[in-house]
Coordinates of C-alpha atoms and ligand atoms in Angstrom, one line a residue:
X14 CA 158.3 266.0 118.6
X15 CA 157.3 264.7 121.7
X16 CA 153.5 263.7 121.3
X17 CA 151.0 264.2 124.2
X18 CA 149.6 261.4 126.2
X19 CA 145.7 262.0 125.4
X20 CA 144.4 258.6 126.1
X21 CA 144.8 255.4 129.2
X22 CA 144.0 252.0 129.3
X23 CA 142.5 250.3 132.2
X24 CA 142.9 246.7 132.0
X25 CA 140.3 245.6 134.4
X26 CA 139.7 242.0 132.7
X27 CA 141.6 239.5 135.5
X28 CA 139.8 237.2 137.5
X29 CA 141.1 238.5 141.1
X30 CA 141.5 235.5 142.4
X31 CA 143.6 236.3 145.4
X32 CA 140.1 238.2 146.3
X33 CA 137.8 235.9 146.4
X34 CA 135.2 234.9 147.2
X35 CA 134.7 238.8 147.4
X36 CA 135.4 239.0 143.6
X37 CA 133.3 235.9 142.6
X38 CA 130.6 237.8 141.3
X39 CA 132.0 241.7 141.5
X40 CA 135.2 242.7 140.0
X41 CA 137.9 243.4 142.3
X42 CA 138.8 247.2 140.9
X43 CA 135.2 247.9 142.4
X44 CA 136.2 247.3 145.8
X45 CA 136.1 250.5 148.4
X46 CA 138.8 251.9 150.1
X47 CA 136.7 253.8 152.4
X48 CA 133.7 254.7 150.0
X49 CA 135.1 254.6 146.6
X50 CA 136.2 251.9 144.0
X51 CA 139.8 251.2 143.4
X52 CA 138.8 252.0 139.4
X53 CA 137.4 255.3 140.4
X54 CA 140.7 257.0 141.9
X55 CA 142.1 255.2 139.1
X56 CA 140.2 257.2 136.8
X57 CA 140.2 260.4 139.0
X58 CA 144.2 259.8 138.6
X59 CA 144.1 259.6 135.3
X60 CA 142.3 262.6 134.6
X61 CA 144.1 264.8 137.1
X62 CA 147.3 263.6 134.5
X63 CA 145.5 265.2 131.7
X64 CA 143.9 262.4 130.1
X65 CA 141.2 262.9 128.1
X66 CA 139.8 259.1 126.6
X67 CA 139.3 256.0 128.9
X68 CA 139.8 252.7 127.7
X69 CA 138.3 250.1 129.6
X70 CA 139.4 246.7 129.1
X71 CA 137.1 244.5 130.9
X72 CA 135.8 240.7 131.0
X73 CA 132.9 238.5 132.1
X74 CA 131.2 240.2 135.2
X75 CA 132.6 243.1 134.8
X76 CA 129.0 245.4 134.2
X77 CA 129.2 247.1 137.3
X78 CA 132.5 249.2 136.0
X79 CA 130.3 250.5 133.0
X80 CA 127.3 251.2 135.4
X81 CA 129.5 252.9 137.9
X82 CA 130.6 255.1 135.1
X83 CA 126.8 255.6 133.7
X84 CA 123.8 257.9 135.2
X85 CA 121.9 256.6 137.4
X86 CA 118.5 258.0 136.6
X87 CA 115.9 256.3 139.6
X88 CA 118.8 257.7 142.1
X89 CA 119.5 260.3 141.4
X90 CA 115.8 261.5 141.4
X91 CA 115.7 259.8 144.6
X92 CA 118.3 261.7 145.8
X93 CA 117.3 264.7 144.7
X94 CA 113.8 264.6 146.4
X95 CA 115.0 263.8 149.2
X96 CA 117.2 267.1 149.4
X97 CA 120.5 265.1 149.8
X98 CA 122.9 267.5 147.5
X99 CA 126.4 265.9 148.7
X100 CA 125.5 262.9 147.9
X101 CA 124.3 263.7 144.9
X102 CA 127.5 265.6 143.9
X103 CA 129.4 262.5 144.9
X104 CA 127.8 260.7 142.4
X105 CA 127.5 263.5 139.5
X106 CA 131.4 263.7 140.2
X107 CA 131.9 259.8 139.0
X108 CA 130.5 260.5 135.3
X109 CA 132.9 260.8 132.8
X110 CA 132.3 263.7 129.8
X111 CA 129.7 262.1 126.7
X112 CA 131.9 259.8 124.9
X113 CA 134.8 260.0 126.6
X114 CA 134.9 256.6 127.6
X115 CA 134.9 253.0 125.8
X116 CA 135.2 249.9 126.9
X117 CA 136.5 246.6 124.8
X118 CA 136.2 242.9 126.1
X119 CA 139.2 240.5 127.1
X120 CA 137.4 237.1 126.2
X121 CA 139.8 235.5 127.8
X122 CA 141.7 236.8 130.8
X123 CA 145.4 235.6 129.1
X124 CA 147.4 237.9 130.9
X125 CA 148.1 241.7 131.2
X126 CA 149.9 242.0 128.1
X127 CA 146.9 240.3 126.2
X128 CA 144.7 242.8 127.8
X129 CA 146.5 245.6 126.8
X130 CA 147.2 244.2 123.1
X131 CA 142.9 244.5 123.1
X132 CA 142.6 248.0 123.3
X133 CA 145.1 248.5 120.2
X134 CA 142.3 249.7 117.6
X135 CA 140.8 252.1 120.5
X136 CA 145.1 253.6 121.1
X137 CA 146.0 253.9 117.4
X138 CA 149.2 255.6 116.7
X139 CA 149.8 257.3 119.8
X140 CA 151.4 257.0 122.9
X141 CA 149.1 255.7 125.6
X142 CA 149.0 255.6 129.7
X143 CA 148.1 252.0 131.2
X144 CA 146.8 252.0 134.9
X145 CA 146.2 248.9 137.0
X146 CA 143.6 249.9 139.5
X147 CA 145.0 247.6 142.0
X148 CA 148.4 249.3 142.7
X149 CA 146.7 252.2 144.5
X150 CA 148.7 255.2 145.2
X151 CA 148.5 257.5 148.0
X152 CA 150.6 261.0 146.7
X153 CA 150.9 264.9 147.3
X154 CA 150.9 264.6 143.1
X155 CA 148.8 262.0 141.7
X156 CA 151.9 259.5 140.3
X157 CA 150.5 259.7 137.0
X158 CA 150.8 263.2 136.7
X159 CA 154.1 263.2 137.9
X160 CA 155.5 260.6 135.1
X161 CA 153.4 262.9 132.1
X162 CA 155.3 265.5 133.8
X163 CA 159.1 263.9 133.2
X164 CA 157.4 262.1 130.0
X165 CA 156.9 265.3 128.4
X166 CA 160.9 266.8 128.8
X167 CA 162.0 263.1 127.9
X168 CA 159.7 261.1 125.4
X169 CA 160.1 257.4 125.0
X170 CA 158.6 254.9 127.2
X171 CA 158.5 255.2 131.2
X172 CA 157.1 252.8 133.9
X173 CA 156.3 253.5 137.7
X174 CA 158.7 252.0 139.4
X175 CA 159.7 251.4 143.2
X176 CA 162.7 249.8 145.5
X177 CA 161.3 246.5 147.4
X178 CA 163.1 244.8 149.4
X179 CA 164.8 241.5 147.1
X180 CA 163.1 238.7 148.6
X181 CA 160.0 240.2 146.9
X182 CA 161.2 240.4 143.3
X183 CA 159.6 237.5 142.1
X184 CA 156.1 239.4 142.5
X185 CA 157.0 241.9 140.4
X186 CA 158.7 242.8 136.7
X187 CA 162.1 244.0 137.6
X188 CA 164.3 246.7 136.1
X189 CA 167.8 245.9 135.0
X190 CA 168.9 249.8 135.4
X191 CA 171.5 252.0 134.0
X192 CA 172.4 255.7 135.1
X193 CA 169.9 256.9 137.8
X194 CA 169.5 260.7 137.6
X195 CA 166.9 261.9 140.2
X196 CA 163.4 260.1 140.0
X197 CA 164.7 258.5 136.7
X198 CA 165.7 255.5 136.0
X199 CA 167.3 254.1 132.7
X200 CA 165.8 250.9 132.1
X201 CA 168.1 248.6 130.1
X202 CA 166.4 245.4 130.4
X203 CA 163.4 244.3 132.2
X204 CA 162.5 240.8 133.5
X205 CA 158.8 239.2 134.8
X206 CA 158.7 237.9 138.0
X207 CA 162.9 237.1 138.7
X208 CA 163.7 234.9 141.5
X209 CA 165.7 237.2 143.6
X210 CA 169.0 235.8 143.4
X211 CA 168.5 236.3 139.5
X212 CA 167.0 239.4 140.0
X213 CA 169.0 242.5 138.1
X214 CA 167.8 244.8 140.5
X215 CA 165.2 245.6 143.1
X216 CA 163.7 248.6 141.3
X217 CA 160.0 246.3 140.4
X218 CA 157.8 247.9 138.0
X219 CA 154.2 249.4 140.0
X220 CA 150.6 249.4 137.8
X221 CA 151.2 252.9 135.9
X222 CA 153.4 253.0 132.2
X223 CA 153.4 255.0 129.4
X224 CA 154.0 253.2 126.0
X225 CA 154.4 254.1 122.8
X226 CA 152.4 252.1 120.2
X227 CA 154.9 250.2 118.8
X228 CA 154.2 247.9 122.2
X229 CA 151.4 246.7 120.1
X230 CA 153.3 245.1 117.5
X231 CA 155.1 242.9 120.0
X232 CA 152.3 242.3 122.1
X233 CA 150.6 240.9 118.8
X234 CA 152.6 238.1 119.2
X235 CA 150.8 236.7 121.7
X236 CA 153.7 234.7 123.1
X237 CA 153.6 233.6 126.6
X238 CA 155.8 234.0 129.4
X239 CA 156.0 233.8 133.0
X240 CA 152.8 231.9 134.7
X241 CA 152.2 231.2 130.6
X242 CA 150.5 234.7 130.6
X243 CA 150.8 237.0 127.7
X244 CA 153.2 239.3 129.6
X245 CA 153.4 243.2 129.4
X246 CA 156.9 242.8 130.4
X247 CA 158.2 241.2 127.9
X248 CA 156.6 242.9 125.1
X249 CA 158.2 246.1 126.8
X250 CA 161.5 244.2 126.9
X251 CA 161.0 244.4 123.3
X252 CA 160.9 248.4 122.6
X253 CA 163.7 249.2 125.0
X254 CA 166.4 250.1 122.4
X255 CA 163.7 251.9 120.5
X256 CA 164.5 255.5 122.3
X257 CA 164.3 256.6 125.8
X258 CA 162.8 254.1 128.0
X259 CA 162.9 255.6 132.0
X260 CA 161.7 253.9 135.1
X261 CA 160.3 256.6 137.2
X262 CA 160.8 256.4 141.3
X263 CA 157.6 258.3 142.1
X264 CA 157.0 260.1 145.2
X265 CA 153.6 259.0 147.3
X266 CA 152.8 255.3 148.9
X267 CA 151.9 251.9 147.0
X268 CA 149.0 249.5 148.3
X269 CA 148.9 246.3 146.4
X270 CA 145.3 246.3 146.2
X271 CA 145.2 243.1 144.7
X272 CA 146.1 241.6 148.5
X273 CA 143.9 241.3 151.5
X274 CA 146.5 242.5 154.0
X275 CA 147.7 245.8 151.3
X276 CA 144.0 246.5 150.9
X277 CA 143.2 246.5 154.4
X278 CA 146.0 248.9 154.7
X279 CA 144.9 250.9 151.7
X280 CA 141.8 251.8 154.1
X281 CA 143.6 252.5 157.1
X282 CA 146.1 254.6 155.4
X283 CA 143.2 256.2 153.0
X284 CA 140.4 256.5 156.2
X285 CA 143.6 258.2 158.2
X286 CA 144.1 260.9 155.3
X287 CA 140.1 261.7 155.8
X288 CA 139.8 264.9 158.3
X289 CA 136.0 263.6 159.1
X290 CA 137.3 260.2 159.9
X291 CA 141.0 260.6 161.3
X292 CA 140.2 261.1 164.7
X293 CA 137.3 258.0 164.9
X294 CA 140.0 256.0 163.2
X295 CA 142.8 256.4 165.5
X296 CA 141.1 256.3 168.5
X297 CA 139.7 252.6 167.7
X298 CA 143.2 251.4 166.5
X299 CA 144.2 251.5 170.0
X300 CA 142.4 248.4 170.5
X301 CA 143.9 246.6 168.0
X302 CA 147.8 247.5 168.5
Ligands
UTP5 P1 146.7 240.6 138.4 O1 148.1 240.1 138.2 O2 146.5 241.2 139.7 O3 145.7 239.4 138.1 O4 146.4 241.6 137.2 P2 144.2 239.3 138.5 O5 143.6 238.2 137.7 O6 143.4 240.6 138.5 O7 144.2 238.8 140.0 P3 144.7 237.5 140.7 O8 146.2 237.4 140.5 O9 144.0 236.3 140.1 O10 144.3 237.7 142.1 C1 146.9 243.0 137.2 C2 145.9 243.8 136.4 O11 145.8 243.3 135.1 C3 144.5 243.0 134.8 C4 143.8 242.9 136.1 O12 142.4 243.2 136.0 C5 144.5 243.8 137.0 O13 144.1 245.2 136.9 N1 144.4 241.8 134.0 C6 145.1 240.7 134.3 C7 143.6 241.8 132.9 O14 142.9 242.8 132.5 N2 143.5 240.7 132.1 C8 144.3 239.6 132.4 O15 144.2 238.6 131.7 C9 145.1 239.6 133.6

């Protein structure tokens, strides 16, 4: 029996580096594109997907995730009496249902897979979505949804995954592929960070998986890999002859979020998508062509 996918991680412990100084003292998933956090259509994502528990795993400085997620009491009275209802559905629409999120700590930022291997007592014994917040998606169907969608005819494990172009492979984990039937891909091996002339493939793995728990076992390792991070990779390498394991070539655009320049694109792209901003937008992008 193929068991639902009821709960996602969001490993939002990492240190942003590439970010800062913007991320020196605010965590880099809370950065707009246009006027929401990169968490929040994370979360929004996630939910439109089906899922029903959000796992936060965050890390020193990271408070103004959990607030973001929390009432906000003195504004929204503010708001309120000063009659300004949109707004104040914009905000009521961030809050989460009573309990149905928690958040754990990464003391250490020692990699993705480390960050993952944290929520383990919060995932138990059941398959689990992970979401970077960072690899922000632009799609007709949110790409979650569409990977719960195969994951549910298929079982097994899947990852997002997407063609680059090979001199870019060593940014990524890469797929070494078997058959290819529509969206899917069979993953047969999987490799952090290749140099592209060792690269199996050029199908590199984007910020959304779902895992079954037996990732946990390997992840509990804690062995290092590439960049001497605890890698999610590896421990995935792990569970590939386990059952099905599918890449899954989603439909919609990918901004690495994690970059100035795909960030910066992320709001052009995002700001261009907005009916009230579209024309605005356009018009002023003359002057920068
Ligand atoms: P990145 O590889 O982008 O690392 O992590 P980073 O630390 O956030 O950013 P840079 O490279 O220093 O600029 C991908 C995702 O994994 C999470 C990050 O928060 C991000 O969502 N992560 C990474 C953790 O939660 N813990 C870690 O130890 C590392």
């Amino acid at each position: 029996m193929i068991q639902r996918v009821r709960k996602a991680i969001f490993p939002v412990g990492g240190l942003g580096t590439r970010f800062l100084p913007a991320t020196k003292s605010m965590p880099k998933e809370m950065l707009p594109v246009v006027d929401k956090p990169l968490i929040q259509y994370a979360v929004e994502e996630a939910r439109a997907a089906g899922i029903e528990e959000f796992i936060f795993v965050t890390g020193r400085g990271k408070s103004a995730i959990e607030d973001h997620f929390d009432h906000s009491y003195e504004l929204a009275a503010t708001l309120n009496e000063r009659g300004k209802q949109k707004e104040l559905q914009a905000i009521r629409e961030t809050l989460p249902e009573p309990g149905q999120v928690a958040y754990t700590r990464q003391q250490e930022p020692l990699g993705l897979g480390h960050a993952v291997w944290c929520a383990r007592h919060m995932v138990m014994n059941e398959p689990v979505a992970v979401l970077l917040a960072d690899d922000l998606i632009l799609a007709e169907v949110p790409c979650l949804k569409q990977m719960v969608e195969a994951y549910e005819r298929l079982g097994g494990n899947m990852v997002a995954v997407m063609d680059v172009p090979r001199p870019q492979t060593a940014a990524y984990g890469v797929v070494a592929p078997g058959r290819r039937d529509g969206r899917l891909v069979e993953v047969k091996g999987l490799v952090e960070k290749p140099k592209p002339e060792a690269a199996p493939s050029t199908y590199a793995v984007i910020g959304r998986y779902i895992l079954q728990p037996r990732v946990f076992e390997h992840l509990g390792r804690l062995e290092r890999g590439a960049g001497n991070e605890i890698q999610l990779t590896d421990a995935m390498a792990r569970i590939i002859g386990d059952g099905p394991f599918h890449g899954y070539d989603f439909a919609g655009r990918r901004f690495d979020c994690g970059t100035r320049v795909g960030f910066l694109e992320a709001n052009v792209a995002f700001a261009l998508g907005r009916p009230d901003m579209r024309d605005r937008v356009k018009e002023f992008l003359k002057n920068y062509a």
